[in-house]
Coordinates of C-alpha atoms in Angstrom, one line a residue:
M1 CA -59.3 -1.4 54.6
K2 CA -59.2 0.2 50.9
Q3 CA -58.4 3.5 52.1
R4 CA -55.5 2.6 54.4
L5 CA -53.8 0.7 51.6
R6 CA -54.1 3.6 49.5
K7 CA -52.5 5.9 51.8
L8 CA -49.8 3.4 52.2
W9 CA -49.0 3.4 48.5
F10 CA -49.0 6.9 48.0
G11 CA -47.0 7.2 51.3
L12 CA -44.5 4.9 50.0
R13 CA -44.3 7.0 47.1
G14 CA -43.9 10.3 48.8
V15 CA -47.0 11.7 47.2
N16 CA -50.2 13.2 49.1
P17 CA -53.0 10.5 48.5
D18 CA -56.1 13.4 48.1
A19 CA -56.1 14.3 44.6
V20 CA -55.7 18.0 43.7
I21 CA -57.2 20.4 40.8
V22 CA -54.3 22.1 38.7
H23 CA -56.0 24.6 36.3
F24 CA -53.9 25.9 33.7
W25 CA -54.9 29.4 32.3
T26 CA -53.5 29.0 28.7
G27 CA -55.6 31.6 26.8
D28 CA -58.2 34.5 27.3
V29 CA -58.1 35.3 31.1
S30 CA -61.7 36.1 31.3
R31 CA -62.5 32.9 30.0
A32 CA -60.0 31.0 32.0
R33 CA -61.6 32.5 35.2
R34 CA -65.0 31.2 34.2
M35 CA -63.4 27.8 33.6
T36 CA -62.2 27.8 36.8
R37 CA -65.3 28.9 38.5
E38 CA -67.0 26.3 36.9
I39 CA -64.8 23.6 38.2
L40 CA -64.8 25.0 41.6
A41 CA -68.7 25.0 41.7
L42 CA -68.5 21.1 40.9
E43 CA -65.3 20.4 43.1
P44 CA -65.6 22.8 46.2
A45 CA -63.8 20.3 48.6
R46 CA -60.7 20.0 46.4
R47 CA -57.5 21.8 46.7
H48 CA -57.1 23.9 43.6
F49 CA -54.4 25.6 42.1
V50 CA -54.2 27.9 39.2
V51 CA -51.0 27.7 37.1
H52 CA -50.5 30.9 34.8
T53 CA -47.3 32.8 33.0
G54 CA -48.1 36.4 34.5
G55 CA -51.2 38.9 34.3
A56 CA -53.5 36.7 36.4
D57 CA -55.4 37.0 39.4
P58 CA -56.9 33.7 40.5
P59 CA -59.9 33.4 42.6
P60 CA -59.2 33.4 46.3
D61 CA -60.1 29.8 46.5
C62 CA -57.2 28.8 44.4
E63 CA -53.6 28.8 45.1
P64 CA -51.7 30.8 42.6
V65 CA -48.7 29.1 40.8
P66 CA -47.0 32.2 38.6
L67 CA -44.5 30.6 36.3
P68 CA -42.2 32.6 34.3
P69 CA -42.5 32.8 30.4
A70 CA -40.5 29.8 28.9
S71 CA -40.5 27.0 26.7
S72 CA -42.7 24.0 27.0
G73 CA -40.0 21.9 27.9
E74 CA -39.0 24.3 30.7
L75 CA -42.4 24.9 31.9
W76 CA -42.8 21.0 32.0
L77 CA -39.6 20.8 34.4
M78 CA -41.0 23.5 36.4
L79 CA -44.2 21.7 36.9
R80 CA -42.6 18.6 37.7
H81 CA -40.7 20.2 40.3
R82 CA -43.8 22.4 41.9
F83 CA -46.2 19.1 42.3
R84 CA -43.8 16.4 42.9
D85 CA -45.5 15.9 46.1
L86 CA -49.1 16.1 45.0
R87 CA -51.4 13.6 42.9
V88 CA -53.0 15.6 40.3
G89 CA -56.4 14.2 39.6
L90 CA -57.7 16.9 37.2
A91 CA -56.4 19.2 35.1
P92 CA -58.7 21.8 33.2
V93 CA -57.0 23.6 30.6
L94 CA -58.2 26.3 28.2
F95 CA -57.8 25.3 24.3
D96 CA -59.0 28.6 22.6
G97 CA -56.8 28.7 19.8
T98 CA -54.2 31.1 21.1
P99 CA -50.5 29.7 20.9
N100 CA -49.5 29.2 24.5
P101 CA -46.5 27.0 25.5
L102 CA -48.2 26.2 29.0
R103 CA -50.7 24.5 27.3
A104 CA -48.3 21.8 25.9
A105 CA -46.4 21.4 29.2
A106 CA -49.7 20.8 30.8
V107 CA -50.4 17.9 28.6
A108 CA -47.0 16.5 29.0
F109 CA -47.4 16.8 33.0
A110 CA -50.8 15.2 33.2
P111 CA -51.9 13.6 30.1
G112 CA -54.4 11.2 31.8
S113 CA -56.2 14.3 33.5
I114 CA -56.5 16.8 31.0
L115 CA -60.0 18.4 30.9
A116 CA -60.0 20.5 27.8
F117 CA -62.3 23.5 27.5
N118 CA -62.8 25.1 24.2
A119 CA -63.5 28.8 23.4
N120 CA -67.3 28.4 24.1
L121 CA -66.1 26.8 27.6
E122 CA -67.7 23.4 26.4
R123 CA -65.3 20.5 28.1
H124 CA -64.3 17.3 27.0
H125 CA -61.9 14.8 28.9
L126 CA -59.0 13.9 26.4
R127 CA -58.7 10.5 26.3
L128 CA -56.8 8.1 24.1
R129 CA -59.4 5.7 23.6
H130 CA -61.6 8.7 22.4
A131 CA -59.0 9.9 20.0
I132 CA -61.2 10.7 17.3
A133 CA -63.3 12.8 19.7
S134 CA -60.7 14.4 21.4
V135 CA -58.8 15.4 18.0
L136 CA -62.4 16.8 16.8
F137 CA -62.8 18.7 20.1
L138 CA -59.2 20.4 19.7
A139 CA -60.0 21.1 16.2
G140 CA -63.1 23.3 16.9
V141 CA -65.9 21.2 16.2
P142 CA -68.9 21.8 18.5
L143 CA -69.6 19.5 21.5
D144 CA -72.9 18.4 20.1
R145 CA -71.7 17.5 16.7
I146 CA -68.7 15.4 17.7
F147 CA -70.5 12.2 18.1
L148 CA -73.1 12.6 15.2
R149 CA -73.0 9.6 12.9
P150 CA -74.1 9.4 9.3
S151 CA -77.3 7.7 9.1
W152 CA -76.1 5.7 6.1
L153 CA -73.3 4.3 8.4
Y154 CA -75.3 3.9 11.6
P155 CA -78.8 3.1 10.5
F156 CA -79.9 2.5 14.1
K157 CA -78.5 5.4 15.7
R158 CA -80.8 7.3 18.3
D159 CA -79.8 11.1 17.6
R160 CA -81.5 11.3 14.2
T161 CA -83.1 14.5 12.4
R162 CA -86.5 15.1 13.9
V163 CA -89.0 17.0 11.7
P164 CA -91.7 18.5 13.7
E165 CA -95.1 18.4 12.2
A166 CA -96.3 21.7 13.5
V167 CA -97.6 24.0 10.7
A168 CA -99.6 27.2 10.6
V169 CA -102.0 28.1 7.8
V170 CA -103.3 31.7 7.8
D171 CA -105.8 33.4 5.5
G172 CA -104.9 36.8 4.2
R173 CA -106.7 38.9 1.9
P174 CA -109.7 37.6 -0.3
T175 CA -108.6 36.0 -4.0
D176 CA -109.7 37.6 -7.1
P177 CA -110.8 35.3 -10.0
S178 CA -109.1 37.8 -12.6
R179 CA -105.7 37.7 -10.8
P180 CA -103.2 34.5 -11.6
R181 CA -102.1 32.8 -8.2
V182 CA -98.4 32.4 -7.7
A183 CA -96.9 30.2 -4.7
V184 CA -93.6 31.7 -3.5
L185 CA -91.3 29.6 -1.2
S186 CA -88.9 31.1 1.1
P187 CA -86.4 29.3 3.8
Y188 CA -87.6 31.8 6.4
F189 CA -90.4 34.1 7.4
P190 CA -89.8 37.4 5.8
Y191 CA -90.9 39.4 8.6
P192 CA -89.7 41.0 10.5
L193 CA -87.3 42.7 8.2
A194 CA -84.4 41.5 10.1
H195 CA -82.0 40.9 7.2
G196 CA -81.7 41.8 3.4
G197 CA -83.5 38.6 2.3
A198 CA -86.5 39.5 4.2
V199 CA -86.7 43.1 3.0
R200 CA -86.5 41.8 -0.6
I201 CA -88.9 39.1 -0.3
F202 CA -91.5 41.4 1.4
S203 CA -91.1 44.3 -0.9
L204 CA -91.3 42.5 -4.2
L205 CA -94.3 40.4 -3.1
R206 CA -96.0 43.6 -1.9
E207 CA -95.5 45.3 -5.1
A208 CA -96.4 42.3 -7.3
S209 CA -99.7 41.6 -5.2
R210 CA -101.4 44.4 -7.4
E211 CA -101.5 42.0 -10.2
F212 CA -101.2 38.7 -8.7
D213 CA -102.7 36.7 -5.8
I214 CA -99.8 35.5 -3.5
F215 CA -99.8 32.1 -1.9
L216 CA -96.5 32.5 0.6
F217 CA -94.9 29.3 2.1
A218 CA -91.9 29.7 4.5
F219 CA -90.1 27.9 7.5
A220 CA -89.8 29.0 11.0
R221 CA -88.6 27.6 14.3
D222 CA -92.3 28.1 16.0
P223 CA -94.8 28.6 13.0
A224 CA -97.9 29.6 15.2
T225 CA -95.9 32.7 16.6
Q226 CA -94.9 34.6 13.6
E227 CA -96.1 38.2 12.8
F228 CA -98.6 37.4 10.3
E229 CA -100.5 40.8 10.0
P230 CA -98.2 42.5 7.7
L231 CA -98.0 40.0 5.1
R232 CA -101.9 39.3 5.3
E233 CA -102.3 42.7 3.6
F234 CA -101.1 41.4 0.4
C235 CA -100.9 37.5 0.4
A236 CA -103.9 35.4 -0.1
K237 CA -102.8 32.6 2.2
I238 CA -99.7 32.2 4.3
A239 CA -98.4 28.4 5.2
V240 CA -95.6 28.1 7.4
A241 CA -93.8 24.7 8.4
S242 CA -91.7 23.9 11.3
L243 CA -87.8 24.0 10.6
P244 CA -86.3 20.4 11.4
H245 CA -83.8 19.5 14.0
Y246 CA -81.2 18.6 11.8
R247 CA -78.7 15.8 13.1
E248 CA -76.6 14.8 10.1
P249 CA -72.6 15.7 10.2
R250 CA -71.8 18.5 7.7
W251 CA -69.5 16.2 5.6
A252 CA -71.8 12.9 5.4
T253 CA -74.1 14.0 2.5
L254 CA -73.6 14.2 -1.2
A255 CA -76.0 17.2 -1.1
P256 CA -75.1 20.3 0.5
P257 CA -76.4 19.9 4.0
E258 CA -78.5 23.1 3.9
V259 CA -80.6 21.5 1.2
R260 CA -81.0 18.2 3.1
E261 CA -82.1 20.5 6.2
F262 CA -84.9 22.3 4.4
D263 CA -86.2 19.2 2.4
T264 CA -89.3 18.2 4.6
A265 CA -92.2 16.2 4.1
P266 CA -94.8 18.6 6.0
M267 CA -93.6 21.5 3.6
R268 CA -94.1 19.0 0.6
R269 CA -97.5 18.2 2.0
L270 CA -98.5 21.9 2.4
L271 CA -97.4 22.7 -1.3
R272 CA -99.2 19.8 -2.8
E273 CA -102.6 20.2 -1.0
I274 CA -102.7 24.1 -1.2
T275 CA -101.5 24.2 -5.0
A276 CA -104.3 21.8 -5.7
E277 CA -107.1 23.4 -3.6
A278 CA -106.4 27.1 -4.8
G279 CA -105.5 26.4 -8.4
I280 CA -101.9 27.8 -8.3
T281 CA -100.4 28.1 -11.8
L282 CA -96.9 29.5 -11.1
R283 CA -94.1 28.7 -8.3
Q284 CA -91.2 30.9 -7.5
V285 CA -88.4 29.5 -5.2
E286 CA -86.3 31.7 -3.1
Y287 CA -82.8 30.7 -2.4
T288 CA -80.7 27.8 -3.7
Q289 CA -81.1 25.5 -0.8
L290 CA -84.7 25.2 -1.7
A291 CA -84.4 24.3 -5.3
A292 CA -85.2 20.5 -4.5
Y293 CA -88.9 21.6 -4.5
R294 CA -88.6 22.8 -8.1
G295 CA -91.0 25.0 -9.8
D296 CA -90.9 27.6 -12.5
I297 CA -88.4 30.5 -11.2
L298 CA -85.5 30.1 -8.9
V299 CA -84.4 33.2 -7.1
E300 CA -80.5 33.2 -6.6
H301 CA -80.2 35.6 -3.8
D302 CA -76.4 34.8 -4.1
V303 CA -74.4 32.4 -6.3
T304 CA -73.6 29.9 -3.5
W305 CA -70.8 28.0 -5.0
D306 CA -69.2 31.1 -5.7
L307 CA -69.5 32.3 -2.2
Y308 CA -67.9 29.1 -0.8
G309 CA -65.3 29.3 -3.4
Q310 CA -64.1 32.6 -2.1
V311 CA -64.1 31.0 1.4
R312 CA -61.9 28.3 -0.1
R313 CA -59.4 30.8 -1.6
R314 CA -59.1 32.4 1.9
A315 CA -58.8 29.4 4.0
P316 CA -58.0 26.4 1.9
S317 CA -58.8 22.9 3.6
V318 CA -60.5 19.8 2.7
S319 CA -64.1 20.8 4.2
A320 CA -63.8 24.2 2.4
W321 CA -63.1 22.1 -0.8
W322 CA -65.9 19.8 -0.3
N323 CA -68.5 22.6 0.7
W324 CA -67.5 24.3 -2.6
L325 CA -67.5 20.9 -4.7
R326 CA -71.1 20.0 -3.6
W327 CA -72.7 23.5 -4.0
R328 CA -71.0 23.5 -7.7
V329 CA -72.2 20.3 -8.7
Y330 CA -76.0 20.8 -6.8
E331 CA -76.2 24.3 -8.2
A332 CA -75.5 23.9 -11.6
R333 CA -77.8 20.9 -12.0
A334 CA -80.5 23.0 -10.1
L335 CA -80.2 26.0 -12.4
R336 CA -81.4 23.8 -15.5
R337 CA -84.6 22.4 -13.9
F338 CA -86.5 25.7 -13.8
H339 CA -87.9 28.1 -16.8
A340 CA -86.2 31.3 -15.3
V341 CA -83.5 32.3 -13.2
V342 CA -83.3 35.7 -11.0
A343 CA -80.0 37.0 -10.0
M344 CA -79.1 39.9 -7.9
A345 CA -76.6 41.6 -10.4
E346 CA -75.3 41.2 -13.9
K347 CA -72.1 39.8 -12.5
D348 CA -74.0 36.9 -10.8
R349 CA -76.0 36.1 -14.1
A350 CA -72.7 35.9 -15.9
L351 CA -71.6 33.7 -13.2
L352 CA -74.5 31.4 -13.4
G353 CA -73.8 30.6 -17.0
V354 CA -77.5 29.9 -18.0
P355 CA -79.4 31.4 -21.1
H356 CA -82.3 31.8 -19.0
A357 CA -80.8 34.0 -16.4
R358 CA -82.0 37.5 -15.8
V359 CA -81.4 40.3 -13.3
I360 CA -83.9 41.7 -10.9
A361 CA -81.8 43.6 -8.5
N362 CA -82.2 44.5 -5.0
G363 CA -83.7 47.7 -4.0
V364 CA -84.6 49.9 -1.4
D365 CA -87.8 51.8 0.0
L366 CA -87.0 55.2 -0.9
G367 CA -89.8 57.0 0.9
R368 CA -89.0 55.1 4.1
F369 CA -85.5 55.8 3.9
R370 CA -85.1 59.6 3.2
P371 CA -82.4 61.8 3.8
Q372 CA -81.9 63.4 7.2
P373 CA -79.4 66.2 8.3
E374 CA -76.1 64.9 9.6
R375 CA -74.8 66.0 12.9
P376 CA -71.0 66.5 13.2
G377 CA -69.1 63.6 14.7
R378 CA -66.9 60.7 14.2
R379 CA -69.7 57.9 14.1
L380 CA -69.6 55.0 12.0
L381 CA -72.3 52.2 11.3
F382 CA -72.0 48.6 10.2
I383 CA -75.3 46.8 9.8
G384 CA -75.4 43.0 8.8
S385 CA -77.1 40.2 10.2
F386 CA -74.7 37.6 12.0
S387 CA -76.9 34.8 10.8
H388 CA -75.1 35.1 7.5
F389 CA -71.6 34.2 7.8
P390 CA -70.0 36.9 5.2
N391 CA -71.1 39.4 7.7
V392 CA -69.0 37.6 10.5
E393 CA -66.3 37.7 8.3
A394 CA -66.6 41.2 7.6
F395 CA -67.0 42.3 11.2
L396 CA -63.8 40.2 12.1
F397 CA -62.0 41.7 9.0
F398 CA -63.1 45.3 10.3
W399 CA -62.2 44.7 13.9
R400 CA -58.9 43.2 13.4
E401 CA -57.4 45.2 10.3
V402 CA -59.3 48.5 10.2
W403 CA -60.3 49.4 13.9
P404 CA -56.5 49.4 15.2
N405 CA -55.7 52.0 12.7
L406 CA -58.5 54.5 13.8
A407 CA -58.5 56.8 16.5
G408 CA -61.3 58.9 18.5
V409 CA -64.2 57.1 16.5
S410 CA -67.4 55.2 17.8
L411 CA -68.9 52.3 16.0
T412 CA -72.3 51.1 16.0
V413 CA -73.0 47.4 15.0
V414 CA -76.3 45.7 14.3
G415 CA -75.8 41.8 14.0
G416 CA -79.6 40.9 13.7
P417 CA -81.5 38.3 15.9
D418 CA -79.9 35.9 18.0
H419 CA -76.5 37.7 17.0
L420 CA -74.7 36.3 20.0
L421 CA -75.5 32.6 19.0
H422 CA -74.4 33.1 15.5
W423 CA -71.3 34.8 16.5
Q424 CA -70.4 31.8 18.8
R425 CA -71.5 29.2 15.9
F426 CA -69.1 30.9 13.3
T427 CA -66.1 31.9 15.2
G428 CA -66.0 29.5 18.1
T429 CA -65.7 32.2 20.7
P430 CA -68.2 32.8 23.6
N431 CA -67.8 36.6 23.6
L432 CA -68.2 39.7 21.3
P433 CA -65.3 42.1 21.3
D434 CA -65.7 44.8 23.5
A435 CA -63.5 48.3 23.5
P436 CA -64.6 51.9 24.4
G437 CA -66.7 53.4 21.5
L438 CA -68.0 49.9 20.2
R439 CA -71.7 49.2 20.5
I440 CA -73.1 45.9 19.3
H441 CA -76.9 45.6 18.9
G442 CA -79.0 42.6 18.1
F443 CA -82.1 42.8 16.0
V444 CA -83.3 46.5 15.7
R445 CA -86.8 47.0 14.2
D446 CA -86.2 50.3 12.9
V447 CA -82.5 51.0 11.7
R448 CA -83.2 54.6 10.4
P449 CA -82.2 56.3 13.8
L450 CA -79.0 54.5 13.4
Y451 CA -78.4 55.9 9.7
V452 CA -79.5 59.3 11.1
E453 CA -76.8 59.2 13.6
A454 CA -73.9 58.0 11.6
N455 CA -71.4 60.1 9.6
V456 CA -70.1 57.2 7.7
V457 CA -71.8 54.0 6.9
V458 CA -68.8 50.9 6.5
V459 CA -69.3 47.7 4.5
P460 CA -66.3 45.8 5.2
T461 CA -67.4 42.7 3.6
T462 CA -64.9 40.3 2.4
V463 CA -66.5 37.2 1.2
S464 CA -69.6 38.2 -0.7
A465 CA -72.3 37.4 -3.4
G466 CA -75.4 39.0 -4.7
T467 CA -75.9 42.6 -3.6
N468 CA -75.7 44.3 -0.2
L469 CA -79.2 45.8 0.7
K470 CA -77.5 47.8 3.4
V471 CA -75.5 49.6 1.0
L472 CA -78.7 50.8 -0.7
E473 CA -80.2 51.8 2.6
G474 CA -77.2 53.8 3.3
M475 CA -77.5 55.4 -0.1
A476 CA -80.8 56.3 0.5
M477 CA -80.5 57.9 3.7
E478 CA -77.8 60.0 2.1
R479 CA -74.7 58.6 4.0
A480 CA -71.1 58.3 2.8
I481 CA -70.2 54.7 2.2
V482 CA -66.9 53.1 2.5
S483 CA -66.9 49.4 1.2
T484 CA -64.5 46.8 -0.1
P485 CA -64.9 45.8 -3.6
S486 CA -67.2 42.8 -2.9
G487 CA -69.3 44.9 -0.2
C488 CA -70.6 47.1 -3.1
A489 CA -70.2 44.6 -6.2
G490 CA -73.3 45.2 -8.7
I491 CA -74.4 48.3 -7.3
G492 CA -72.5 50.7 -9.5
L493 CA -70.9 52.9 -6.9
E494 CA -67.9 55.0 -8.3
D495 CA -65.0 55.3 -6.0
G496 CA -64.7 58.9 -5.1
R497 CA -67.9 59.9 -6.5
S498 CA -70.7 58.1 -5.1
G499 CA -68.7 56.0 -2.5
V500 CA -65.4 55.2 -1.7
I501 CA -63.8 51.7 -2.3
A502 CA -60.9 50.2 -0.3
D503 CA -59.4 46.8 -0.6
S504 CA -57.4 46.5 2.4
G505 CA -57.4 47.4 6.2
P506 CA -55.1 50.3 6.3
R507 CA -56.5 51.6 3.0
F508 CA -60.0 51.2 4.5
A509 CA -59.0 53.1 7.8
Q510 CA -57.5 55.9 5.5
A511 CA -60.5 56.3 3.5
I512 CA -62.8 56.5 6.6
E513 CA -60.4 59.3 8.3
A514 CA -60.4 61.3 5.0
L515 CA -64.1 61.3 4.8
L516 CA -64.5 62.4 8.6
A517 CA -62.0 65.1 8.0
E518 CA -63.6 66.5 5.0
P519 CA -67.4 67.0 5.6
E520 CA -68.0 68.9 2.2
R521 CA -66.8 65.7 0.4
R522 CA -68.3 63.5 2.3
S523 CA -71.8 65.3 1.9
A524 CA -71.3 65.5 -1.9
I525 CA -70.5 61.6 -2.2
A526 CA -73.8 61.0 0.0
R527 CA -75.8 63.2 -2.4
E528 CA -74.5 61.4 -5.1
A529 CA -75.2 58.2 -3.8
R530 CA -78.7 59.3 -2.7
R531 CA -79.3 60.3 -6.5
L532 CA -78.0 56.9 -7.7
A533 CA -80.4 55.2 -5.3
E534 CA -83.3 57.0 -7.0
E535 CA -82.2 56.4 -10.4
R536 CA -82.0 52.5 -10.0
Y537 CA -83.1 50.8 -6.9
G538 CA -86.8 51.9 -6.0
W539 CA -88.8 48.9 -5.2
E540 CA -91.8 50.0 -7.4
A541 CA -89.8 50.0 -10.5
L542 CA -88.3 46.6 -9.6
G543 CA -91.7 45.0 -8.6
A544 CA -92.6 45.9 -12.1
E545 CA -89.7 43.6 -13.3
Q546 CA -91.0 40.9 -10.9
V547 CA -94.5 41.4 -12.6
R548 CA -93.2 41.1 -16.0
L549 CA -91.5 38.0 -15.4
W550 CA -94.6 36.3 -13.9
R551 CA -96.7 37.6 -16.8
E552 CA -94.2 35.9 -19.1
L553 CA -94.3 32.8 -17.6
S554 CA -97.9 32.7 -16.9
T555 CA -98.8 33.2 -20.5
G556 CA -96.1 31.7 -22.6
R557 CA -94.8 29.0 -20.3
P558 CA -93.5 25.7 -21.8
R559 CA -95.5 22.4 -21.2
G560 CA -95.0 20.9 -18.0
A561 CA -94.0 23.9 -15.9
G562 CA -94.7 24.1 -12.5
G563 CA -95.5 20.4 -11.9
P564 CA -95.7 18.7 -8.6
P565 CA -92.6 18.5 -6.5
P566 CA -90.8 15.2 -6.4
P567 CA -91.3 13.0 -3.7
H568 CA -89.8 13.7 -0.4
G569 CA -86.2 13.5 -0.2
H570 CA -85.3 13.5 -3.8
S571 CA -83.1 16.3 -5.0
P572 CA -83.4 17.8 -8.5
R573 CA -81.4 15.5 -11.1
P574 CA -80.3 16.7 -14.3
E575 CA -81.6 14.7 -17.5
R576 CA -79.3 12.3 -19.2
E577 CA -77.7 14.9 -21.6
E578 CA -76.7 17.0 -18.3
S579 CA -75.2 14.2 -16.3
A580 CA -71.6 15.3 -17.0
P581 CA -70.0 17.3 -14.3
P582 CA -70.4 21.2 -14.9
G583 CA -67.2 22.9 -16.3
P584 CA -65.1 25.3 -14.6
P585 CA -66.5 28.5 -13.0
R586 CA -67.1 31.3 -15.5

């Protein structure tokens, strides 16, 4: 009876009672095709239409509806006319951030039936009763974070941060009673040497282990599966805690979310128990997000508030301002809780603005990264882990503003572990760029053959802090480097002598073309870069500076240094005289 009444109702209106699905291809064609295939698999029995404005080849199971390019209003009128006898039950629309008048026409045509797909092909029904969720989805917020609620507002929410209890503790070389004992805390396990931070931690600990017994504490997704053997050669003990599954909205905490994410009870327990058992007298904390654990030395791999300040200046928004403010306040207070602070370069030491900061620069293994003969060609190399968002920004800058100005060149990119996952997280797009001559790798265990193959190393960093270890590797391998000013900041490259520095896309491309056209000049610049690396950046000399700092603090440390960490969940807080907000950046 219900079906008969339904047919009668739609018959009186002159509309087919069977709902159809109208797909709107309003963005990248490859994504739109994947969107349509997904819906076809879910609803194979329905009648499907694909609406597009040219340049599309819909699947054979869909009826194409080509429309001429027009304004949103004109397209809406065309849609009304074309589907006047049909009932639209579902309207998948691609919202990938590209401007398209057909998208607005689709929303106006079938406002209650829109199934929105974002650039990652996550889908969400746009509903007025879920207006906030719909707006967040269209703004690019990942679907799994749209419905997160802050624990202080929803104390009984189900989707809470989970901290696995799994840990792994592995003994290394025997301890020596004559050697002082130092704990080093890192937000990740520093092997394999997949990015610059891992290279630095591994290399300096190896050098310092000649005079100190080192106890390494680190985080990892799966503590038991880490490659312990290389570190066991120079660490007395290695303790690895699980990374938490952090489920707080980024905006919802006063402390930066990275700080909250790494503040876990299992790690505090490991630190407390092993410090007491082994008689550890000194603690070095790597990276600002771990400053809540306190200690004697804080290693600022970058000045984080300055990094977020650069992002804020490039793309102003409330979110960018909030991220910058939290880091500015947190970092300024954290610096005062340590007896020594280590910066990567003189410019970073000046930015920190505290008298107890000193520079221990990044370095390179000069014995491992040796010059090799260069073969003729037009081959470029960019290395930068996509887990660090400035490297994604760098590649986007090169791809959009430099690559179109080059001809007949090849580019090899090394994006590090899980590079596609990080690319999707930072850009909101499911696929990496693809073009003739472009090769994008994930993690490469040994990058030396890639340097040997390259004619020019490119460092197109636009947002940066600290110093770039990949610049140092290129210098050590005697390859000419073209860099933005921020990409080689603090290293001492001289434009035209030991490298080439360019501050815009066209100039960057011109610099590359000039070097490729002049092999003798390219070779002279590369030789000078190697000489500079030998003079300043060998790990042995830098390791001696690390040892000197540890000796100073071990023998002349103020009373109370290296005390136990504060209770779980507490961040470092300033003394009473430090309660005023920090001044403007220096």
